[in-house]
Amino acid sequence: MGTCKLNNVDPYEWMTDVLNRLPDHKANKLHELLPTNWKPVGQ
């Protein structure tokens, strides 16, 4: 949650999105879901 604050990411929005994407996301691309790299769907 601290990383979300440092990157101006809403923790609730991030966590909800990541938990929804996780089952279909490739393991070698998990770094894309970190708050520092995360982009909501459509951006």
Coordinates of C-alpha atoms in Angstrom, one line a residue:
M1 CA 0.0 0.0 0.0
G2 CA 2.9 2.3 0.6
T3 CA 4.2 1.8 -2.9
C4 CA 0.7 2.8 -4.2
K5 CA 0.9 6.0 -2.2
L6 CA 4.4 6.8 -3.6
N7 CA 3.2 6.2 -7.1
N8 CA -0.1 8.1 -6.8
V9 CA -2.1 4.9 -7.3
D10 CA -5.4 4.3 -5.6
P11 CA -4.7 1.1 -3.5
Y12 CA -8.3 -0.2 -3.7
E13 CA -8.5 0.3 -7.5
W14 CA -5.0 -1.3 -7.9
M15 CA -5.8 -4.3 -5.7
T16 CA -9.2 -5.0 -7.3
D17 CA -7.7 -4.8 -10.8
V18 CA -4.7 -7.0 -10.0
L19 CA -6.8 -9.7 -8.3
N20 CA -9.1 -9.8 -11.4
R21 CA -6.2 -10.0 -13.8
L22 CA -4.0 -12.5 -11.9
P23 CA -5.6 -15.8 -13.0
D24 CA -5.0 -15.1 -16.7
H25 CA -1.7 -13.1 -16.4
K26 CA 1.5 -14.7 -17.5
A27 CA 4.0 -15.5 -14.6
N28 CA 6.9 -13.9 -16.5
K29 CA 5.0 -10.6 -16.7
L30 CA 4.0 -10.2 -13.1
H31 CA 6.2 -7.1 -12.8
E32 CA 3.6 -5.4 -14.9
L33 CA 1.1 -5.6 -12.0
L34 CA 3.3 -3.9 -9.5
P35 CA 2.1 -0.5 -8.4
T36 CA 5.2 1.2 -10.0
N37 CA 4.3 -0.3 -13.5
W38 CA 0.6 -0.8 -13.2
K39 CA -1.8 0.8 -15.6
P40 CA -5.6 0.4 -15.4
V41 CA -7.2 -1.4 -18.4
G42 CA -7.7 1.0 -21.2
Q43 CA -4.7 3.2 -20.6

